[in-house]
CSV table of C-alpha atoms in Angstrom, one decimal:
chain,number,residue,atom,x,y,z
E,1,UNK,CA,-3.9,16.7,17.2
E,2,UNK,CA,-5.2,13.7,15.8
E,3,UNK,CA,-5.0,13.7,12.1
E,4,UNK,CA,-7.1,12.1,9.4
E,5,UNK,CA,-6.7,10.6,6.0
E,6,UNK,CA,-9.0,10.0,3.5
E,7,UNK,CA,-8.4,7.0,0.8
E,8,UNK,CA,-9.2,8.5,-2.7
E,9,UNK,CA,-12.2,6.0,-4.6
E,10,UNK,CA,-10.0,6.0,-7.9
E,11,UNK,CA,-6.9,4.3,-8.3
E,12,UNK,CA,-3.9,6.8,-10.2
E,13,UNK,CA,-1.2,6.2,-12.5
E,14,UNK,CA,2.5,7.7,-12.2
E,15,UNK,CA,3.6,8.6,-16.0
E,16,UNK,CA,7.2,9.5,-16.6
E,17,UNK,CA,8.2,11.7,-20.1
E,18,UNK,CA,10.8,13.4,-21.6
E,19,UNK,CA,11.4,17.1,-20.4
E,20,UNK,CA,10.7,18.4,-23.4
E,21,UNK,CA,7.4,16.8,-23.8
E,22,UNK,CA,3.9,18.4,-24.2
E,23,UNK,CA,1.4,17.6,-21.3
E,24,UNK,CA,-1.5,16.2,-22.8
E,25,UNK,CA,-4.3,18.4,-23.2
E,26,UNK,CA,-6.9,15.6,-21.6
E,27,UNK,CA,-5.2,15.9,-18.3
E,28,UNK,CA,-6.7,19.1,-17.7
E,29,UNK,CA,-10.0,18.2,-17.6
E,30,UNK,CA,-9.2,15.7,-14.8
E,31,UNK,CA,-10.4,16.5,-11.4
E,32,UNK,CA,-7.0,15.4,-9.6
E,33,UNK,CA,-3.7,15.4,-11.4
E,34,UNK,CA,-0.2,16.3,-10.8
E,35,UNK,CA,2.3,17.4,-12.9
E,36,UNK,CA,6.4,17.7,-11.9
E,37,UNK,CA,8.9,18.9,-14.6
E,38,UNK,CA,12.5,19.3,-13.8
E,39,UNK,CA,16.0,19.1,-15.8
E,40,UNK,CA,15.4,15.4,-16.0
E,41,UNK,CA,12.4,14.2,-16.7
E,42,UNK,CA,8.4,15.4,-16.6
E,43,UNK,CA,6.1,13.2,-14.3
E,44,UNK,CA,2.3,13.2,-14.5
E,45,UNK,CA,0.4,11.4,-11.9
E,46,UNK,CA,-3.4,10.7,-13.3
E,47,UNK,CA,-6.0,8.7,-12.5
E,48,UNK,CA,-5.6,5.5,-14.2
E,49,UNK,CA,-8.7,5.2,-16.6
E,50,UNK,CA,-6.8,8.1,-18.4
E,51,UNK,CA,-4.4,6.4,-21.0
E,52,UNK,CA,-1.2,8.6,-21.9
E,53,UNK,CA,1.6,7.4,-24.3
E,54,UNK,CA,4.4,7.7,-21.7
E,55,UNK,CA,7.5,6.5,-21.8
E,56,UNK,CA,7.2,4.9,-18.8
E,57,UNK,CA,4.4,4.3,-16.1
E,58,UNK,CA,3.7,2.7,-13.1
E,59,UNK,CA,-0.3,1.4,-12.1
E,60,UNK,CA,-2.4,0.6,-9.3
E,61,UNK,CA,-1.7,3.4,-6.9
E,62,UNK,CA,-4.1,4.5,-4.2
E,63,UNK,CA,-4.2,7.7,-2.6
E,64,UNK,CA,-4.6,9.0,0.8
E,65,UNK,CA,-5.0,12.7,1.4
E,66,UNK,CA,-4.3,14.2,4.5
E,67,UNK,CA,-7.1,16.0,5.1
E,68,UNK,CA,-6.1,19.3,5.8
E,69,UNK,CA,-5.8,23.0,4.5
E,70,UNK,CA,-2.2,22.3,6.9
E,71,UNK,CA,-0.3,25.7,8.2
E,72,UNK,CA,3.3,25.9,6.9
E,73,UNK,CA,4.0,26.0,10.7
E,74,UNK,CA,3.3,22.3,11.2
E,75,UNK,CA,6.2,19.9,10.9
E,76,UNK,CA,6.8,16.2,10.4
E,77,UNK,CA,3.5,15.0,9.0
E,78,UNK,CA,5.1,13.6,5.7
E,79,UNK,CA,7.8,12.0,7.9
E,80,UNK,CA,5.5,10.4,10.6
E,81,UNK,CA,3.0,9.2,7.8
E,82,UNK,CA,6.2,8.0,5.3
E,83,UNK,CA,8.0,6.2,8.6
E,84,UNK,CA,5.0,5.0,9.6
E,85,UNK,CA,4.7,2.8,6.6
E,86,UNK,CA,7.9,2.2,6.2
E,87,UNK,CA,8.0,0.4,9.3
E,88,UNK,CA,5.5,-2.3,8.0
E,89,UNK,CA,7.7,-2.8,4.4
E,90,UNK,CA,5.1,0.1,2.3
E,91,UNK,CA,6.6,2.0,0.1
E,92,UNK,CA,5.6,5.4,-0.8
E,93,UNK,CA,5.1,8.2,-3.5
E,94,UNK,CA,4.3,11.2,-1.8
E,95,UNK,CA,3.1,14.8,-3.0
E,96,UNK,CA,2.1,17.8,-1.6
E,97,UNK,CA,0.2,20.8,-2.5
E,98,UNK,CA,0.0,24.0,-1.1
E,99,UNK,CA,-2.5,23.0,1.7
E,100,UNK,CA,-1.7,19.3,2.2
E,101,UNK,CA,-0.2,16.4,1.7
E,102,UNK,CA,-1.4,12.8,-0.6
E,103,UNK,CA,0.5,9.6,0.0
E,104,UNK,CA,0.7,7.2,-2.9
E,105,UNK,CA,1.0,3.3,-1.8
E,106,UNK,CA,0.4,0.6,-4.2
E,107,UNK,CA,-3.1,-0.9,-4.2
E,108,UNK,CA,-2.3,-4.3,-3.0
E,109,UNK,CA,-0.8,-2.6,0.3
E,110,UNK,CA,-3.6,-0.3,0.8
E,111,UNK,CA,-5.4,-2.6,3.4
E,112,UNK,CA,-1.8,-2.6,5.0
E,113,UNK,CA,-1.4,0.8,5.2
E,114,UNK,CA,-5.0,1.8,6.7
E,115,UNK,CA,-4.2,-0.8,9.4
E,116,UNK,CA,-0.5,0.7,10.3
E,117,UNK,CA,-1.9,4.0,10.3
E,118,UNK,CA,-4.4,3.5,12.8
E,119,UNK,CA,-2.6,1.6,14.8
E,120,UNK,CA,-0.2,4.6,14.9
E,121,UNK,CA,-3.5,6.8,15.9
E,122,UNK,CA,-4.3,8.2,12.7
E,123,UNK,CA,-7.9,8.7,11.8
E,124,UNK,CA,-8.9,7.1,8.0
E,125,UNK,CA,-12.0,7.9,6.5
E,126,UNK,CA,-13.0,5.5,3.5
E,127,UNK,CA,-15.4,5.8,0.7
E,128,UNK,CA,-18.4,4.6,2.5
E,129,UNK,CA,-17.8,7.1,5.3
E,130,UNK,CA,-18.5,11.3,4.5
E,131,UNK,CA,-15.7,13.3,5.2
């Protein structure tokens, strides 16, 4: 099975809070956010013309989505995708929802990483290409 990623048009932000911190009401209406709250710390990834008062934050991500819904059965796309970069120096931020899988890489590496990847046989679709 040959798989296929699409890069995301908008370019995300990775916020890092306090636990105990509120999640902005704003983030809600976004079309694409992620939220991740543990013991430690609360992480919101946004995209990045939404400004949050964070404690910390990092810019200039872009996404690719493995397009997907993916069965719970399939193993090792994370892994080939994450190794794949990896290979050529790209780091990652990776997340996953119930049907698939986005890979954050920074937006200077984008170009990069859409080149590994199809070396490696993957499929990319960009913004000027329908899904």
């Amino acid at each position: 099975m040959r798989m296929t990623l699409a890069v995301h048009t908008r370019q995300y932000t990775i916020h890092s809070f306090s636990p105990k911190a509120q999640i902005p009401t704003e983030v809600f209406a976004e079309e694409v956010y992620f939220i991740c709250k543990t013991e430690e710390g609360l992480t919101l990834v946004v995209p990045s013309e939404l400004a949050l008062d964070s404690l910390e934050q990092e810019t200039n991500w872009s996404c690719l989505e493995v397009l997907g819904p993916l069965g719970f059965s399939l193993t090792g796309i994370l892994s080939k995708i994450a190794s794949t970069l990896a290979d050529v120096q790209i780091s990652i931020f990776a997340l996953s929802t119930f049907d698939t899988d986005y890979i954050l890489v920074k937006k200077h590496c984008l170009q990069g990483a859409i080149a590994a990847l199809k070396k490696a046989g993957y499929k990319i679709i960009e913004s000027n290409e329908a899904p």
